[in-house]
PDB file of C-alpha atoms in Angstrom:
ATOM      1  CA  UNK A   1      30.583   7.651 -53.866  1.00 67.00           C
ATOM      2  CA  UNK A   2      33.956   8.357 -53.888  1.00 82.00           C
ATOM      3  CA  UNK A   3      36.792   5.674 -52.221  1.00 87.00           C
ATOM      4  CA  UNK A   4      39.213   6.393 -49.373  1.00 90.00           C
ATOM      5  CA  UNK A   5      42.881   6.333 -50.128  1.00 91.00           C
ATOM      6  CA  UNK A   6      45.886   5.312 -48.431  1.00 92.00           C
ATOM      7  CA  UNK A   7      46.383   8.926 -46.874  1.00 93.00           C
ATOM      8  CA  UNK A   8      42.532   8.680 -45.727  1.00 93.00           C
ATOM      9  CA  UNK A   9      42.682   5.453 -44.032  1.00 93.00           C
ATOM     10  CA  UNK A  10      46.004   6.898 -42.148  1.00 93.00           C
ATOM     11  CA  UNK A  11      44.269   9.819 -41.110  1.00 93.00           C
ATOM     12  CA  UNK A  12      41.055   7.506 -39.714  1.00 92.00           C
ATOM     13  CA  UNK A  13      43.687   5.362 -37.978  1.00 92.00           C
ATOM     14  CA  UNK A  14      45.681   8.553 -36.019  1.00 92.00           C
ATOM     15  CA  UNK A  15      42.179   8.943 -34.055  1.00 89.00           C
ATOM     16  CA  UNK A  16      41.496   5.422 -33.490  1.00 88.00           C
ATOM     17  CA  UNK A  17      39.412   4.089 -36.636  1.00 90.00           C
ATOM     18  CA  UNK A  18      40.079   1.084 -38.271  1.00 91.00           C
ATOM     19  CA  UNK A  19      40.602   0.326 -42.214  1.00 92.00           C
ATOM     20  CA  UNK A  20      37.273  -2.205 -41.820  1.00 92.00           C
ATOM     21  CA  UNK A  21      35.422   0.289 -39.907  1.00 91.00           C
ATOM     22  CA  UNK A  22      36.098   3.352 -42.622  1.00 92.00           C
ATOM     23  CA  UNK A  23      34.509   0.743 -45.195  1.00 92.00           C
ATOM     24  CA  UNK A  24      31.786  -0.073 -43.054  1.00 91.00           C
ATOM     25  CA  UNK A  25      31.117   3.648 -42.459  1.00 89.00           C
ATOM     26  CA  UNK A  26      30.777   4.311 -45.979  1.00 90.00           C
ATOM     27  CA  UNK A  27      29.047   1.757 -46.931  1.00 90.00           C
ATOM     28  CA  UNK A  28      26.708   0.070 -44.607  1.00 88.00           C
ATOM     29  CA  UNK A  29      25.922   3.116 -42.844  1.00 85.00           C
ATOM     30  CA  UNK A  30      26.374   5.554 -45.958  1.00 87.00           C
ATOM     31  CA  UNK A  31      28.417   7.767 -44.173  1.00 88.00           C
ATOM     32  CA  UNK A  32      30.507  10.659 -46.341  1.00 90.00           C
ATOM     33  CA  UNK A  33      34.128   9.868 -46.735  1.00 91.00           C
ATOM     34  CA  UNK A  34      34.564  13.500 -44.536  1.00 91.00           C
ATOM     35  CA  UNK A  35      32.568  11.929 -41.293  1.00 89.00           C
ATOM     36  CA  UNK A  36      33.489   8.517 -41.941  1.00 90.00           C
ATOM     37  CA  UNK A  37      37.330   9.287 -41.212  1.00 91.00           C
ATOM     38  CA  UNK A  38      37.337  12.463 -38.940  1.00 89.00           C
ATOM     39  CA  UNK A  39      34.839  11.025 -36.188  1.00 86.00           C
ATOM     40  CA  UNK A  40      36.109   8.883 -33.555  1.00 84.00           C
ATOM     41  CA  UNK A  41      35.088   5.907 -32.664  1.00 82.00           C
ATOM     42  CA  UNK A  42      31.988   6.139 -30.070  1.00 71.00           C
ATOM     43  CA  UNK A  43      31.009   9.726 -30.528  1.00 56.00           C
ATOM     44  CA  UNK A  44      27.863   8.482 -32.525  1.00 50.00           C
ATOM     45  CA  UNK A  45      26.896   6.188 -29.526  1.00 50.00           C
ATOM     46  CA  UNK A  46      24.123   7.397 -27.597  1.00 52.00           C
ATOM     47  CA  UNK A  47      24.814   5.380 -24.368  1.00 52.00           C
ATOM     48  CA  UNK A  48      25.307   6.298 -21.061  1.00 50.00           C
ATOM     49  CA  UNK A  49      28.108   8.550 -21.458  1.00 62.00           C
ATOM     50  CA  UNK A  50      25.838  11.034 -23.287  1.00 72.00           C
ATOM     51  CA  UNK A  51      23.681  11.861 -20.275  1.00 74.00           C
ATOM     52  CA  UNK A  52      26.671  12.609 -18.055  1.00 78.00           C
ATOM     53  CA  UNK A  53      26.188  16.356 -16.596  1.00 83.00           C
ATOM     54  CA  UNK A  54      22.160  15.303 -16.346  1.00 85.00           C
ATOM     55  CA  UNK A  55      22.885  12.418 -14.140  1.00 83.00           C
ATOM     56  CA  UNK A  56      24.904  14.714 -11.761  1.00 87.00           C
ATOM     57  CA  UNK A  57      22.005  16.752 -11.811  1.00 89.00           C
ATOM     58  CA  UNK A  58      20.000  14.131 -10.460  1.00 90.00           C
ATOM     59  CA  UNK A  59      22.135  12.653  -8.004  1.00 90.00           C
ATOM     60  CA  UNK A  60      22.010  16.140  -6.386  1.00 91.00           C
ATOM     61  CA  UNK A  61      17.841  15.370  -6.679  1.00 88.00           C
ATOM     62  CA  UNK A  62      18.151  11.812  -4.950  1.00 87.00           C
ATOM     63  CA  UNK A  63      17.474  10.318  -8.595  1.00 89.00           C
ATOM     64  CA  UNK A  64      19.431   7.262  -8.242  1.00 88.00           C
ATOM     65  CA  UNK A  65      20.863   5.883 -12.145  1.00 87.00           C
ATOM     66  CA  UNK A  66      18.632   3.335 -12.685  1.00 88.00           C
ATOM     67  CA  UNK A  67      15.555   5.990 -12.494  1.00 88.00           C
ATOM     68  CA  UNK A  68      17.005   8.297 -14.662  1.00 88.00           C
ATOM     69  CA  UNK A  69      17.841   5.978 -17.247  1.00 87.00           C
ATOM     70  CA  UNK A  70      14.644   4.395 -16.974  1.00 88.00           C
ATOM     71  CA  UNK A  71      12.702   7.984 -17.153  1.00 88.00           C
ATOM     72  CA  UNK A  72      14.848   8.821 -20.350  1.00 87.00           C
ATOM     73  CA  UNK A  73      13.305   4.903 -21.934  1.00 87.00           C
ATOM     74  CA  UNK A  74      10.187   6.146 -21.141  1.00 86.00           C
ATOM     75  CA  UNK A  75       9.853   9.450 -22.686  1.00 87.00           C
ATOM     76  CA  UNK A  76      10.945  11.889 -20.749  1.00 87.00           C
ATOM     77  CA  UNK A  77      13.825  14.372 -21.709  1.00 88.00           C
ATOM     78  CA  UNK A  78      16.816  14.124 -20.050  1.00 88.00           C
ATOM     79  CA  UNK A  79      15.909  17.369 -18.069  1.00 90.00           C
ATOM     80  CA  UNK A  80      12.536  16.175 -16.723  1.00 90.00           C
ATOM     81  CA  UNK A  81      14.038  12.556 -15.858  1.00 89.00           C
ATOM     82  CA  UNK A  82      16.637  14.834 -13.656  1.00 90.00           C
ATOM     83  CA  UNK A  83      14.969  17.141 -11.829  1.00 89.00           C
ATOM     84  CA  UNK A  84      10.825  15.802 -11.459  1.00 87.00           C
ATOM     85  CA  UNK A  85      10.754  14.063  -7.754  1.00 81.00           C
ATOM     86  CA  UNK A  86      10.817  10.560  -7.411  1.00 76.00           C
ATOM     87  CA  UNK A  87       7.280   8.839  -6.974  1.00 71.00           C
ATOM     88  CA  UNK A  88       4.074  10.707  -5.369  1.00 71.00           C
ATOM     89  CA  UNK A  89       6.406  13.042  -2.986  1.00 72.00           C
ATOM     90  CA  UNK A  90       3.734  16.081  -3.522  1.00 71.00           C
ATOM     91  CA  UNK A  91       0.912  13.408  -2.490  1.00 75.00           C
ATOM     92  CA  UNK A  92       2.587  12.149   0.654  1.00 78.00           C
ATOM     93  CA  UNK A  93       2.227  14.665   3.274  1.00 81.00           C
ATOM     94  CA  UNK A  94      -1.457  15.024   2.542  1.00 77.00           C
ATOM     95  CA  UNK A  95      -2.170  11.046   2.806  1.00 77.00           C
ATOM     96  CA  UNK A  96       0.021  11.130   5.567  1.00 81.00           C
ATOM     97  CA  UNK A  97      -2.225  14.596   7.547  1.00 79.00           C
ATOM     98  CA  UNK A  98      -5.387  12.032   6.537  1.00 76.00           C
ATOM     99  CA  UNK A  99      -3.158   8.865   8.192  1.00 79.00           C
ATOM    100  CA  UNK A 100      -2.270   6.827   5.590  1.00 78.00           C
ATOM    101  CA  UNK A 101       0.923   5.215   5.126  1.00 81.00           C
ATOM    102  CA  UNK A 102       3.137   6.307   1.697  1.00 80.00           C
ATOM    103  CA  UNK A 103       3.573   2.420   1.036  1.00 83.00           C
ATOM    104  CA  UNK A 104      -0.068   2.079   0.984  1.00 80.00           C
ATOM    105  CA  UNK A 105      -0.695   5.545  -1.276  1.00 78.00           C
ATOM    106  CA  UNK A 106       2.278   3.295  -3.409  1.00 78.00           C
ATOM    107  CA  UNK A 107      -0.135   0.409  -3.220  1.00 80.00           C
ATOM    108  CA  UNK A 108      -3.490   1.983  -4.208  1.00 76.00           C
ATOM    109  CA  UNK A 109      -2.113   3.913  -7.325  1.00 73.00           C
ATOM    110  CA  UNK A 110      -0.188   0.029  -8.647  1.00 73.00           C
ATOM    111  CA  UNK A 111      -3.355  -1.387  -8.037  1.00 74.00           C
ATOM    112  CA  UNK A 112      -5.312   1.078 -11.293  1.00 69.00           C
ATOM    113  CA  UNK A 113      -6.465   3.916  -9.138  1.00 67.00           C
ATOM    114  CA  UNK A 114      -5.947   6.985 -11.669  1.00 61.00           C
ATOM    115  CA  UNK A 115      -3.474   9.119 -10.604  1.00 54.00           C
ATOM    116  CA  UNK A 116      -5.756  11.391  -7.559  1.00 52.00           C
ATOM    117  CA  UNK A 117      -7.723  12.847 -10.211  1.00 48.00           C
ATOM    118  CA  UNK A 118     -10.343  12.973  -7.117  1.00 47.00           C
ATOM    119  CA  UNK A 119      -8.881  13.185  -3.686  1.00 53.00           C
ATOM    120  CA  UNK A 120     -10.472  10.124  -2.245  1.00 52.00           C
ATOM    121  CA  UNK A 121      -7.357   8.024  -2.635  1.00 50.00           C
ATOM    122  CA  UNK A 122      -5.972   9.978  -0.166  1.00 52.00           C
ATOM    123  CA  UNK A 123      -8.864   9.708   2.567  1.00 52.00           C
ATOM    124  CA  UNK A 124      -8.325   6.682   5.210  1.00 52.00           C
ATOM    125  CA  UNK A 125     -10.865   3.928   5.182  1.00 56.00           C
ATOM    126  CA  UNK A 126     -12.850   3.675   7.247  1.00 56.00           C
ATOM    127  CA  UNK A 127     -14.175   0.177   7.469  1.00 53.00           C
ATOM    128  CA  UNK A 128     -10.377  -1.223   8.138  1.00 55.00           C
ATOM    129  CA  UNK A 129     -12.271  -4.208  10.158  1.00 53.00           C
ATOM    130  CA  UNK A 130     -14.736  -4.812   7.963  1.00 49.00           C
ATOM    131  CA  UNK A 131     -15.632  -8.413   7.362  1.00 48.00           C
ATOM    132  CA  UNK A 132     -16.451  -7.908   3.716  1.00 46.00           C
ATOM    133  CA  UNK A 133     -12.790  -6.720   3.532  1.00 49.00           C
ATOM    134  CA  UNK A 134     -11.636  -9.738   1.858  1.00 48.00           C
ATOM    135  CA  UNK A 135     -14.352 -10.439  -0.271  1.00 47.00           C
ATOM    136  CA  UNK A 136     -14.911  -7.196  -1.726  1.00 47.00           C
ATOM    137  CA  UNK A 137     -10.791  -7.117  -2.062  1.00 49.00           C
ATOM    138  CA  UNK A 138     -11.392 -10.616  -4.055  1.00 46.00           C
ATOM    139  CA  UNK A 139     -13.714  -9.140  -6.222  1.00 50.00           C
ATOM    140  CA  UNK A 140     -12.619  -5.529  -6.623  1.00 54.00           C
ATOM    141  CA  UNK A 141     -16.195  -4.295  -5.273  1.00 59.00           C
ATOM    142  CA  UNK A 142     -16.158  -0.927  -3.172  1.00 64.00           C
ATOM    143  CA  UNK A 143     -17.241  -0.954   0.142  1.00 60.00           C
ATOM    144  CA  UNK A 144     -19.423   1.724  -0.669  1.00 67.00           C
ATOM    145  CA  UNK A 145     -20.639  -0.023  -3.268  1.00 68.00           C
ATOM    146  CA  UNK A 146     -21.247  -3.409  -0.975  1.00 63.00           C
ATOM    147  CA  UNK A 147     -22.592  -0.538   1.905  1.00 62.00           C
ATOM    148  CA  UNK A 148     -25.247   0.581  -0.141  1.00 66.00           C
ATOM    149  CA  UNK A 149     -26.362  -2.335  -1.256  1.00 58.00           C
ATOM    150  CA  UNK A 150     -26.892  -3.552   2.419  1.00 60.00           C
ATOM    151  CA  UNK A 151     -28.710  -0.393   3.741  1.00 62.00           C
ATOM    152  CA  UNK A 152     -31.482  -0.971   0.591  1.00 60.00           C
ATOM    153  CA  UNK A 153     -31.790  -4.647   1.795  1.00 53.00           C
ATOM    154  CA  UNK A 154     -32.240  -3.735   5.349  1.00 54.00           C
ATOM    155  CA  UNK A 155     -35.306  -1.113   3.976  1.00 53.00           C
ATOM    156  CA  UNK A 156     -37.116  -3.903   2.666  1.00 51.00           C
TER     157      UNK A 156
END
């Protein structure tokens, strides 16, 4: 590995990088001497500056920042994190034709319903009153479940 000169650390310092931060370039980060003087300082910094024509492209998709960035931790690729619609938007106007509320299509999906593989999560239920509501709620039973079991002990 060769060493920088004089002339080399002048040339790093006319774009902004420092004697220390040549050295450190070399040789914590085994950088060439080349790259280690000719790139500025922050180029090889994949923050938020690196997303910046994406995150206009979802501000025109009402992505707010925090989403996008978030999207981008989780996975996605910077074009998918811009332009997918937030949350269950494709769901909502068919809970909302079968009357239910998008907070509470929000609410069964957190809770571990899978992600309307069947449509069900979308039909209203029907036993809203119900006074095994809380109960079965307590001990994540289905009312169909509970229904059933009723209707066989009422046979007997």
């Amino acid at each position: 590995m060769e060493k920088p000169t004089l002339k080399d650390y002048a040339k790093a310092a006319e774009i902004g990088v420092s004697k220390k931060y040549v050295d450190q370039r070399m040789e914590e980060l085994d950088w060439s001497l080349e790259r280690a003087i000719t790139t500025p300082v922050g180029t090889s910094w994949e923050g938020q500056e690196k997303h910046t024509k994406m995150y206009v492209l979802a501000e025109k998709n009402n992505i707010s920042r925090s989403t996008f960035f978030r999207r981008i931790l989780n996975g996605m690729t910077p074009y998918q994190a811009a332009t997918e619609p937030k949350g269950f938007s494709n769901y909502i106007p068919l809970a909302k034709a079968n009357g239910i509320k998008d907070k509470t299509l929000y609410q069964r999906v957190k809770r571990g319903m899978k992600r309307f593989k069947q449509k069900r999560y979308l039909i209203p239920n029907k036993n809203k009153k119900s006074p095994l509501r809380g109960p079965c709620k307590c001990y994540r039973i289905s009312y169909n479940t509970v229904y059933a079991c009723l209707r066989i002990v009422r046979t007997k």
